[in-house]
């Protein structure tokens, strides 16, 4: 086992006399104690419960953050149903997304849809929103007031 370790790990485990002692030390070092894992899980659950899309963030940002939280919770033993995840994602979106959230909620079965499919639909809409925003700014006609004419008849 010593030969498969990097130098830092080797120094940490060098004092261990049994494989069991090495394994326990590796487990505590990398996963933490039961109390640490419980605290991590509670923190992630709180983060999951309070998760919201922040202003200026894209769906890609939301997907990355949300997936990170869910994957870590799954790694700590939390089990999610697909519908629970999908509903949470839809509820976390800001008002800009209200029409799309309503459309998806009414037309799609949130039980059978994977959250990857859901994020795919949301990313399609994100592209449309971005395109419309760029069209709005590129087609605006900016009106500047004309300079005042001086009255020379006077």
Coordinates of N, CA and C in Angstrom, one line a residue, residues 39 50 111-112 133:
X39 N -22.3 17.2 9.5 CA -22.3 18.7 9.4 C -22.3 19.1 7.9
X50 N -32.3 26.7 0.3 CA -32.3 28.2 0.1 C -31.8 28.6 -1.3
X111 N -42.1 14.1 -13.5 CA -41.6 12.8 -12.9 C -40.7 12.1 -13.8
X112 N -41.0 12.1 -15.1 CA -40.2 11.3 -16.0 C -39.1 12.1 -16.6
X133 N -32.3 40.0 -26.2 CA -31.7 41.2 -25.5 C -30.7 41.8 -26.4

